[in-house]
Coordinates of C-alpha atoms and ligand atoms in Angstrom, one line a residue:
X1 CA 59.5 81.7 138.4
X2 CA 57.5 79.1 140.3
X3 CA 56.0 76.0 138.6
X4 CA 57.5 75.9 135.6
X5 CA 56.7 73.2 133.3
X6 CA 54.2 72.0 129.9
X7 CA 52.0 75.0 129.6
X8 CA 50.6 73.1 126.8
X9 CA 51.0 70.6 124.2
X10 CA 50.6 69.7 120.3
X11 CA 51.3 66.4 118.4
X12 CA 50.8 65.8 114.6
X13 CA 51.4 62.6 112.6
X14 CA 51.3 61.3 108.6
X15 CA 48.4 61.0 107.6
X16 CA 49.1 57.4 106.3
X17 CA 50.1 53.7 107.9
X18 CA 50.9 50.5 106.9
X19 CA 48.7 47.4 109.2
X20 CA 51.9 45.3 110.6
X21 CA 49.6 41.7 110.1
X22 CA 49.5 42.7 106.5
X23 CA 54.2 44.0 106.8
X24 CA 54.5 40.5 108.4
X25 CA 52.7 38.6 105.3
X26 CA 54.2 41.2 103.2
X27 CA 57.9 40.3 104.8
X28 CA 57.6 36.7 104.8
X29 CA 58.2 36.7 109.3
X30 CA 55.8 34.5 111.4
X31 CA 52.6 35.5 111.9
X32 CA 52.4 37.6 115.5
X33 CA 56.2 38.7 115.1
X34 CA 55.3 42.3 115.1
X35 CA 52.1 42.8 116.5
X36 CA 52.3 40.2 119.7
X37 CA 56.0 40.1 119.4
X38 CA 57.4 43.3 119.1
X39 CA 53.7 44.8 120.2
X40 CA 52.8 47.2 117.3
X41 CA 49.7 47.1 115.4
X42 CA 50.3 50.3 112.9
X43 CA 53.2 52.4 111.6
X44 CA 53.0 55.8 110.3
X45 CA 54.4 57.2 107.4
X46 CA 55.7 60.0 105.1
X47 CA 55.8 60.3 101.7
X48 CA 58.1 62.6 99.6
X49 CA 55.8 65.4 100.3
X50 CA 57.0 65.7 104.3
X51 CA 60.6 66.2 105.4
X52 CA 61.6 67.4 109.1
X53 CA 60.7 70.7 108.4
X54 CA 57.6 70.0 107.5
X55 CA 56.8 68.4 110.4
X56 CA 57.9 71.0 112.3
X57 CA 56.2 73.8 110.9
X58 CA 53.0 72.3 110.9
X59 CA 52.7 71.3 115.0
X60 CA 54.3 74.9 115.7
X61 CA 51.8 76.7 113.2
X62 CA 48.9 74.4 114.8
X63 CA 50.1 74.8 118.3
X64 CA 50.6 78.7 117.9
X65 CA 46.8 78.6 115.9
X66 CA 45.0 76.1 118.6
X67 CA 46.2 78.3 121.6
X68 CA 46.0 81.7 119.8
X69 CA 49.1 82.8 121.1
X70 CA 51.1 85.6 119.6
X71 CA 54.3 84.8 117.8
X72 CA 55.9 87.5 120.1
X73 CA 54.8 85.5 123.3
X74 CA 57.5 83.2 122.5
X75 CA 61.1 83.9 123.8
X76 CA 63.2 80.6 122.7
X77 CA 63.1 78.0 120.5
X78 CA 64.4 74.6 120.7
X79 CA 64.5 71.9 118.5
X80 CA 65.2 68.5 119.1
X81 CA 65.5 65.7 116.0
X82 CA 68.0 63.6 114.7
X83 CA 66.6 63.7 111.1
X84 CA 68.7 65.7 109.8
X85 CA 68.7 67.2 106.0
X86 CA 71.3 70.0 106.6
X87 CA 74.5 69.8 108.0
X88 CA 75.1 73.5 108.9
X89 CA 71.3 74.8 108.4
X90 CA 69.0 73.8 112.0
X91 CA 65.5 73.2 111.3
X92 CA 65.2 76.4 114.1
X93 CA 66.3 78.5 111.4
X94 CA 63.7 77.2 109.0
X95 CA 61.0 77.3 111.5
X96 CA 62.2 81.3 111.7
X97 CA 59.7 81.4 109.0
X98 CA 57.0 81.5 110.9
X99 CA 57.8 84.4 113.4
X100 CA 59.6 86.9 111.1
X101 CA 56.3 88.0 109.4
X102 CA 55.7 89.3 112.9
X103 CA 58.6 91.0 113.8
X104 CA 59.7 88.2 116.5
X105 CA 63.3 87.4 115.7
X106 CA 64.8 88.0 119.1
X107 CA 64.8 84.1 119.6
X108 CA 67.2 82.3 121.5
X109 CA 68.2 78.1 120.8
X110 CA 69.0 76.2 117.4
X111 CA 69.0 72.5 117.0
X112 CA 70.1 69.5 120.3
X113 CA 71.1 66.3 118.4
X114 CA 71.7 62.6 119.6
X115 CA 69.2 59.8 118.5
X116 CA 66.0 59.7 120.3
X117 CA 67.6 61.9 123.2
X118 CA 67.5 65.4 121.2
X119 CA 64.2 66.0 122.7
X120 CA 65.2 66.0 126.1
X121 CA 68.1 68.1 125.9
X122 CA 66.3 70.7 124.0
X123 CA 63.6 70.3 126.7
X124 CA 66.2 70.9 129.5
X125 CA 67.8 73.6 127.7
X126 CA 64.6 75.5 127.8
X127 CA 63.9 74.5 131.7
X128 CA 67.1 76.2 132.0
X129 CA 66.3 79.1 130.3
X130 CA 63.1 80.0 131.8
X131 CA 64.9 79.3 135.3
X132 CA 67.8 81.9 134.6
X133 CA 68.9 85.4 134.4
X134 CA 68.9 85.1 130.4
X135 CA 64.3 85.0 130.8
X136 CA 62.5 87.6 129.4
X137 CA 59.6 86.4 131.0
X138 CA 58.7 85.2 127.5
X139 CA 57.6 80.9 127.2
X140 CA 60.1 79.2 125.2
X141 CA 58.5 76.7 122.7
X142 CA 60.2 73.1 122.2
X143 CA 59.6 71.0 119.2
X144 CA 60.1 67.2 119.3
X145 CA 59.9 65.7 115.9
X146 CA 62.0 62.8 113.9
X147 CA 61.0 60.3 110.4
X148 CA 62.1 56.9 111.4
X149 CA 62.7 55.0 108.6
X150 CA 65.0 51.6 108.5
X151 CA 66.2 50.0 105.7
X152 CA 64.5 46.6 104.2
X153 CA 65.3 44.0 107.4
X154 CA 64.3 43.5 111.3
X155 CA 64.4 46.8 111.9
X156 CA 61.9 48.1 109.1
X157 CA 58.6 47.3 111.4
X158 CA 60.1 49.4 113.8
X159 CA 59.9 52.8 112.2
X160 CA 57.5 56.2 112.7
X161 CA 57.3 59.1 112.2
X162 CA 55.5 62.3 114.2
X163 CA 56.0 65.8 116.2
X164 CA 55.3 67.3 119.6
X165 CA 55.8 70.6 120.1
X166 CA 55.8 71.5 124.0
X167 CA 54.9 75.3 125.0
X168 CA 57.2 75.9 128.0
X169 CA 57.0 78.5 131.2
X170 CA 55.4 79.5 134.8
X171 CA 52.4 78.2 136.9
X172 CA 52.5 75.2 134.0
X173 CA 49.5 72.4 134.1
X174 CA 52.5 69.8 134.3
X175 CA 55.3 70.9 136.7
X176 CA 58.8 69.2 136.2
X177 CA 59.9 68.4 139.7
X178 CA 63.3 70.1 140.0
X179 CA 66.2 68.2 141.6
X180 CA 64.9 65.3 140.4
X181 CA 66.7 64.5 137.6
X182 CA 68.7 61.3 136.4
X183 CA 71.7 60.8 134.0
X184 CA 73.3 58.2 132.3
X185 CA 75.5 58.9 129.2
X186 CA 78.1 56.8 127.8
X187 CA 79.8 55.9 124.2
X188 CA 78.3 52.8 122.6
X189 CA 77.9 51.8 118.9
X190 CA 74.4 50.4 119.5
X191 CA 72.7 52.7 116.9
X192 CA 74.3 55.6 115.0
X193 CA 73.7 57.2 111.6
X194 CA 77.4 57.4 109.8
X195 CA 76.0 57.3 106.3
X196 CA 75.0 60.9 105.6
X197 CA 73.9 60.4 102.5
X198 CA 70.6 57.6 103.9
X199 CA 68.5 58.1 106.1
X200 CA 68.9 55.1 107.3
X201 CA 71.0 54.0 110.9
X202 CA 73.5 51.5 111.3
X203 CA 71.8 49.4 114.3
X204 CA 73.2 46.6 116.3
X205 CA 69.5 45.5 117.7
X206 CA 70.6 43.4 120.2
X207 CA 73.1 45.9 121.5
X208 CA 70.4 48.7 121.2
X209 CA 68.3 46.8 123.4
X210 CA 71.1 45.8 126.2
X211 CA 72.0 50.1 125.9
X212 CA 68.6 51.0 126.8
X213 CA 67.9 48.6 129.7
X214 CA 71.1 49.1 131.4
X215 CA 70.7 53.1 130.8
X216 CA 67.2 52.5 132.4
X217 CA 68.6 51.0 135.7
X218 CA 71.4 53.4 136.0
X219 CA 68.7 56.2 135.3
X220 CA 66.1 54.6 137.4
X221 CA 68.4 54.1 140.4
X222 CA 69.8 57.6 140.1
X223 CA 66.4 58.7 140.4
X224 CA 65.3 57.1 142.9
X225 CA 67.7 57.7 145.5
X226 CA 67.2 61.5 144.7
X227 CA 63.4 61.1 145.0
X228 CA 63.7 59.2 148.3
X229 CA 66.8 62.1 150.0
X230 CA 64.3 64.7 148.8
X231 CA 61.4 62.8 150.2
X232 CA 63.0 61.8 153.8
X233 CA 61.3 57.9 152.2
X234 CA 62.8 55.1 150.0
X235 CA 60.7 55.5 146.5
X236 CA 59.9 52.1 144.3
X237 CA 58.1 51.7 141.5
X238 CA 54.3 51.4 143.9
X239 CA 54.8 55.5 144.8
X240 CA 54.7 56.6 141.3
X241 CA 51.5 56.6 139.7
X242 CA 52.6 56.9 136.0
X243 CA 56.2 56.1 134.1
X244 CA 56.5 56.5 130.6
X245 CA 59.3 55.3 128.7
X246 CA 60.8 56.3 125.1
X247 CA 59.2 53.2 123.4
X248 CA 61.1 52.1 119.8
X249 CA 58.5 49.4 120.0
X250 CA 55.7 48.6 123.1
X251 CA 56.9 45.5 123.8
X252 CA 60.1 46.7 125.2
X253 CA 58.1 49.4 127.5
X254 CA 56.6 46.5 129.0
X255 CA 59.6 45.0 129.7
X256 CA 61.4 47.7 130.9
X257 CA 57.8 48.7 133.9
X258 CA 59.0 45.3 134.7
X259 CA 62.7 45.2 135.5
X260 CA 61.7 48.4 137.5
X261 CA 60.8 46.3 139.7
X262 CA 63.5 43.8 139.7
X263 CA 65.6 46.5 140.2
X264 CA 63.9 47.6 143.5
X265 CA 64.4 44.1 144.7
X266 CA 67.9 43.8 144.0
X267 CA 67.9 47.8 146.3
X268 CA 65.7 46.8 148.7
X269 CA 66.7 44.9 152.1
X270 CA 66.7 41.0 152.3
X271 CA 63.7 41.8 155.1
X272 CA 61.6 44.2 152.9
X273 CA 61.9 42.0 150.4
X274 CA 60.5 39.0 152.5
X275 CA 57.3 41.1 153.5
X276 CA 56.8 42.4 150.5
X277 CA 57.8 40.3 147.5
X278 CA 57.8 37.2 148.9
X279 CA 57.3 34.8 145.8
X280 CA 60.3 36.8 143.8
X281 CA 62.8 36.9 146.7
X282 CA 65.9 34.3 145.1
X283 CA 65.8 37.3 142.6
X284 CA 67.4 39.5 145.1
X285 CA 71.0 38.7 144.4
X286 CA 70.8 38.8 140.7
X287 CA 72.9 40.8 138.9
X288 CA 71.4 43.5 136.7
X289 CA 73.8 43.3 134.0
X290 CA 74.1 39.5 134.2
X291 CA 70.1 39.3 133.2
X292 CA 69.4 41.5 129.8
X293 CA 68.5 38.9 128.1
X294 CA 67.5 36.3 130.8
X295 CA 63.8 34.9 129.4
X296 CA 63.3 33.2 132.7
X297 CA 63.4 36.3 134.7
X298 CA 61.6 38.5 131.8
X299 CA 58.8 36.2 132.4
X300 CA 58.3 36.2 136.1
X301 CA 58.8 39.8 135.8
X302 CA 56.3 40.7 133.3
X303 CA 53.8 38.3 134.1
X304 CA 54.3 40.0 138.3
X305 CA 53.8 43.4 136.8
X306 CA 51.1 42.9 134.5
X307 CA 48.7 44.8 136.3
X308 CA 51.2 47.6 137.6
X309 CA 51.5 47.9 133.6
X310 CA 47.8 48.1 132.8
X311 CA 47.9 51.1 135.6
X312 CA 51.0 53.3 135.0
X313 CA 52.0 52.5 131.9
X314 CA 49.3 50.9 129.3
X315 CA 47.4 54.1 128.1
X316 CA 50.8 55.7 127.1
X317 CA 51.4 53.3 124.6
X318 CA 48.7 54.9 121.8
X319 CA 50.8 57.0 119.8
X320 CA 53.4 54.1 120.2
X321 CA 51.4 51.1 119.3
X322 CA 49.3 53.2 116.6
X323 CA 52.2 55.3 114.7
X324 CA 55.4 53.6 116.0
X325 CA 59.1 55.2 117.0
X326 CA 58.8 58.6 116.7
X327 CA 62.6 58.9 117.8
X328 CA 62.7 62.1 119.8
X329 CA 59.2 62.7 119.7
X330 CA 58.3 59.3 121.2
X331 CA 58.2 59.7 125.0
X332 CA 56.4 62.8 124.5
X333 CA 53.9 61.5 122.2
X334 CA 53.7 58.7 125.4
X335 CA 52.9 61.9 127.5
X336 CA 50.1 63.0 125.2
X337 CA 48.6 59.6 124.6
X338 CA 48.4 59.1 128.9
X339 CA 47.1 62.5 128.7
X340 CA 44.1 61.3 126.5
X341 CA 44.2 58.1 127.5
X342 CA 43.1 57.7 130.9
X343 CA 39.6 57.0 132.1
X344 CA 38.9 60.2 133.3
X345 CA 40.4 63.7 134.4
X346 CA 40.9 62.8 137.9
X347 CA 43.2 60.0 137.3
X348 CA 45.4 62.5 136.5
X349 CA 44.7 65.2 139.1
X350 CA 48.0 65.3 141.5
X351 CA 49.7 62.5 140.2
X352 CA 53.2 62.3 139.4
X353 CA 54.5 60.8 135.9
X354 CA 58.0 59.4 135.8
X355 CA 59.7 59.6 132.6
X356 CA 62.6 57.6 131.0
X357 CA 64.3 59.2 128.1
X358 CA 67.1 57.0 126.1
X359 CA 69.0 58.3 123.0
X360 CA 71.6 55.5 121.5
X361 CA 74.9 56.5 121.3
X362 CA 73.9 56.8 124.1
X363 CA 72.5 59.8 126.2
X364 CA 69.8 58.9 128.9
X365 CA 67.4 60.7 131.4
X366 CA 65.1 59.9 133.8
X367 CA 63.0 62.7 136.1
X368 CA 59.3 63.6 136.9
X369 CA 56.5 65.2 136.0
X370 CA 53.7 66.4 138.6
X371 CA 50.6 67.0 137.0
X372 CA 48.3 69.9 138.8
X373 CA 46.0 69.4 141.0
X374 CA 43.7 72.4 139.4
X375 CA 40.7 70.3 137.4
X376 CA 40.1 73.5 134.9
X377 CA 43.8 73.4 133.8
X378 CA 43.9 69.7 133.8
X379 CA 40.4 69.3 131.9
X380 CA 41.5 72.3 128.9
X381 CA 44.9 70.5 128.7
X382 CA 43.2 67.0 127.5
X383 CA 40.4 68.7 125.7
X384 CA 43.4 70.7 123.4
X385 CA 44.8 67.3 122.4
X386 CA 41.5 65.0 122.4
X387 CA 42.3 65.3 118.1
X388 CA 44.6 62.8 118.0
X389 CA 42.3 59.9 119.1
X390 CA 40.1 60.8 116.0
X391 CA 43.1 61.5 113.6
X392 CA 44.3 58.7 114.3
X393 CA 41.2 56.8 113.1
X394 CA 41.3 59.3 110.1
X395 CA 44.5 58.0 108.6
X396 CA 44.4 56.0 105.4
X397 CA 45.6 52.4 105.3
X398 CA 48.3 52.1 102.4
X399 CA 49.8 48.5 101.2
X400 CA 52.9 47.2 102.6
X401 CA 53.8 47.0 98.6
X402 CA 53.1 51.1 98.0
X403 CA 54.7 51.7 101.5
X404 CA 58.0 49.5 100.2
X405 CA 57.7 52.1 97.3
X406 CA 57.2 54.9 98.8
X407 CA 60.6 54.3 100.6
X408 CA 62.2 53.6 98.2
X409 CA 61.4 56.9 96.4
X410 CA 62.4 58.6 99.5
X411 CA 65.9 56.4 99.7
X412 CA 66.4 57.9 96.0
X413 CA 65.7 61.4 96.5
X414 CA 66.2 62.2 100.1
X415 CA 69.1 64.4 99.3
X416 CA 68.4 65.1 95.5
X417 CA 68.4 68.6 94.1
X418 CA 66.6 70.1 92.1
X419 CA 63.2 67.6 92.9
X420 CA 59.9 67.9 92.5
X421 CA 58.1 65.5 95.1
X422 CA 55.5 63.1 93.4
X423 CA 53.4 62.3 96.0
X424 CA 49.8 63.6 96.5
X425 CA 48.5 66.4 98.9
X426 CA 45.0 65.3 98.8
X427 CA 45.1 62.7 101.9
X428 CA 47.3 65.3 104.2
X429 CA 45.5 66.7 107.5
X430 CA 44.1 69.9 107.0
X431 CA 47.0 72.6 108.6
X432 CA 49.8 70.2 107.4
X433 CA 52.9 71.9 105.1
X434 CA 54.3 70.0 102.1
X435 CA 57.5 70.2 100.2
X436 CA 56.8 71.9 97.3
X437 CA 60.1 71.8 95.4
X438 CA 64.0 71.6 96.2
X439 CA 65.6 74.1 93.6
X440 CA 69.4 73.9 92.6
X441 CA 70.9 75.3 95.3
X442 CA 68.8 72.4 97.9
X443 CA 66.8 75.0 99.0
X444 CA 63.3 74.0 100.0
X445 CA 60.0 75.6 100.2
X446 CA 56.9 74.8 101.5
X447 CA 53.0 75.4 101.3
X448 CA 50.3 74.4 104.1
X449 CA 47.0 72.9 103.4
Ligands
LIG501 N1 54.5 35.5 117.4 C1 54.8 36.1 118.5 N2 56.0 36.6 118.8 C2 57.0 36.4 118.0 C3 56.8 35.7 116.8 C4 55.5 35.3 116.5 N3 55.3 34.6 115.3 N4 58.0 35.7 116.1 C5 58.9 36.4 116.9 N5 58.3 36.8 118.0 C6 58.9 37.6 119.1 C7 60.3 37.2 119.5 O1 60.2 36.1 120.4 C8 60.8 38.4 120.1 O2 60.2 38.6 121.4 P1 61.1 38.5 122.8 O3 62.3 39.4 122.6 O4 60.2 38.9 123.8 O5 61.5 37.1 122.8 C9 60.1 39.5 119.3 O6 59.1 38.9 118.6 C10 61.1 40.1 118.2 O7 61.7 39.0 117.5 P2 63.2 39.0 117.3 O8 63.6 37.7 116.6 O9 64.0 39.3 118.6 O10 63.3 40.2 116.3 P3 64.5 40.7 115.5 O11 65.8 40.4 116.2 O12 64.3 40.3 114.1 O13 64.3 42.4 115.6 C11 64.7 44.3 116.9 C12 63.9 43.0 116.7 C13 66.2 44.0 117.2 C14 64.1 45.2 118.0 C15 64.7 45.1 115.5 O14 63.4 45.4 115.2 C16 65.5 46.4 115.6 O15 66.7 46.3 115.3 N6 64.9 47.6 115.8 C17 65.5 48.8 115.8 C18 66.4 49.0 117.0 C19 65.5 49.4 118.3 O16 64.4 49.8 118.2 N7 66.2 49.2 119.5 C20 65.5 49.6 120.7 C21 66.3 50.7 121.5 S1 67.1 51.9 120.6 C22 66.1 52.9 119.7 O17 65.2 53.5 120.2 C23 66.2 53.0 118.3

């Protein structure tokens, strides 16, 4: 199969958020510590009437519903999340649901776990699929989703919650460029969930952030010397027109468009860096893992990118800056937010989209995207997902005082059995599933709106 890529997208949310000005009063931090500091202006929510599954069975019910596609067009189906509520049970098998009323249970793939990376790999896997002798010429259907929620501290601010679900196959609106892909993996205690009773992680933050950036110059470097062999041309930052980046927080996104470019003067030679950096060239010798945490460098770095950022990267940052980490979901809900985001449909005609994926533990990816030239294609894609700009507007605003609560319930009874949830239905987007009840045996069952 030729072309294979996105056929099409779907992305849901919570319904509610908390404003971070009114989380940093409400936490006692400095004013700006969230919203200029960490750069997030709103975080979205669940309340004990969502779990992963029902994330998951509303953007495949909506996606399938939007698109009206038959259950039987689908031949696989991957999940990736790291919120997990069953240690044996995938959320696959619960999402199975959905396609046995129609007969469809010849359905290859379960569940790809590790932090934010889960995504990606269940991504890949059905790349893989689609591109072997195992294709029934069926699309395989890949669902990104996660709850991020942190326990009372630095990290709280930093939480989300949302799903993408990505339909996958042939002659695909967004192509992913094959033999262009990046990876980095290594063993690290930066961020990991040990206590399987919370749904809480255990993060180092400092050591989260040093994992990510020295995953993205590994990745980044990887990538680009593929992209320039394939090319026959040395590739920096200037030939892509888009990168998006898994974004815990938007502030770090920034950070990280600018130390692509540190990193391509630290590749590029002493004379190419003369000609065409001249004001940042006693940065060429620096040492990439000597200069995480340099605020000198951070500074000439982001201030010099500033506008590259405004072009390539800015308009991904919705879902991020709006809703927050969505863990596995997040650089996909960066795709969707660039794909609604720009200014128009021909900014995204040909282009190609560079995209960072970074799981702690840690797994890492980097590889491409090109979108297609066709203007039809391009224009339905965007029109299928131009909801989200006015759901996000629909959401309701709860305090930082009910949101504290709402955790807390959640902390309680995340793994309780038999529960009834407490929390109201009224608010939830029309086409969203809600836990009804958890009997005895943990077993759950849900009811869409
Ligand atoms: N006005 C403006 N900026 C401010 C203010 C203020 N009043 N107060 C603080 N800031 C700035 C700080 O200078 C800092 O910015 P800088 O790093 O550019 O200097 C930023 O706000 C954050 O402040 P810190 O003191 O560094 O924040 P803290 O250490 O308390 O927490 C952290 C930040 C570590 C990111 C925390 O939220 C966390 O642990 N999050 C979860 C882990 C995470 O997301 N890691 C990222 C990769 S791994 C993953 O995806 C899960």
């Amino acid at each position: 199969p030729e072309n294979v890529g996105i056929v099409t997208m779907e992305m849901i949310f919570p319904s509610y958020y908390v404003d971070q000005t009114e989380l940093e009063v409400f936490d006692g931090v400095s004013a700006g510590k969230y919203t200029i500091g960490l750069g997030q202006d709103k975080m979205g929510f669940c309340t004990d009437r969502e779990d992963i599954n029902s994330l998951c069975l509303t953007v495949v019910h909506n996606l399938m519903e939007k698109h009206h596609l038959k259950y039987s067009d689908i031949g696989r189906l991957e999940v990736g999340t790291e919120t997990v509520i069953d240690k044996s049970k995938s959320v696959k098998t619960v999402l199975m649901q959905l396609f046995e009323p129609h007969g469809v249970v010849d359905l290859e793939g379960v569940d790809s776990t590790n932090a934010c990376y889960g995504g990606t790999a269940a991504l890949f896997n059905a790349l893989s699929w689609v591109e072997s002798s195992a294709w029934n010429g069926r699309y395989a259907l890949v669902v990104t989703a996660d709850i991020a929620v942190y326990a009372k501290g630095s990290a709280r601010p930093t939480g989300g919650a949302g799903a993408v679900a990505m339909l996958i196959g042939p002659n695909a609106p967004l192509v992913i460029d094959r033999g262009l892909r990046a990876i980095y993996m290594r063993h690290a205690y930066d961020f990991y969930k040990p206590n399987l009773s919370s749904e809480y992680p255990v993060v180092d933050g400092k050591l989260s952030i040093q994992c990510y950036l020295n995953a993205l110059d590994k990745c980044y470097q990887s990538y680009c010397k593929k992209a320039s062999k394939q090319q026959g041309r040395s590739i920096c930052v200037k030939d892509i027109d888009y990168f998006l980046f898994h974004s815990p927080y938007c502030k770090l996104v920034q950070k990280s468009l600018s130390r692509l470019v540190l990193n391509d003067i630290v590749q590029l030679s002493t004379n190419k860096v003369e000609l065409e950096y001249p004001d940042l060239k006693k940065y060429k010798d620096k040492k990439l893992e000597e200069c995480y945490f340099d605020k000198e460098i951070e500074k000439v770095f982001v201030n010099y990118s500033n506008d590259l950022f405004e072009k390539k990267t800015k308009a991904s940052l919705l879902a991020a800056n709006q809703i927050g980490n969505m863990y596995t979901a997040s650089l996909y809900g960066s795709l969707v937010s660039l794909l609604v985001g720009v200014n128009s449909v021909e900014d995204l005609l040909g282009k190609r989209v560079v995209l960072f994926s970074y799981g702690s533990g840690l797994a890492s990816s980097m590889y491409s995207i090109t979108i297609s030239s066709n203007k039809e294609d391009i224009s339905k894609l965007v029109k299928s997902l131009k909801h989200v700009q006015l759901q996000l507007k629909e959401r309701r605003k709860v305090s930082p005082e009910k949101f504290s609560s709402i955790l807390e319930l959640r902390e309680k009874n995340c793994h309780a059995a038999p529960y009834e949830p407490s929390g109201t239905t009224e608010d939830l987007f029309p086409g969203t599933y809600y836990l009804i009840q958890v009997d005895e045996m943990h077993r759950r069952k849900y009811q869409r709106i």
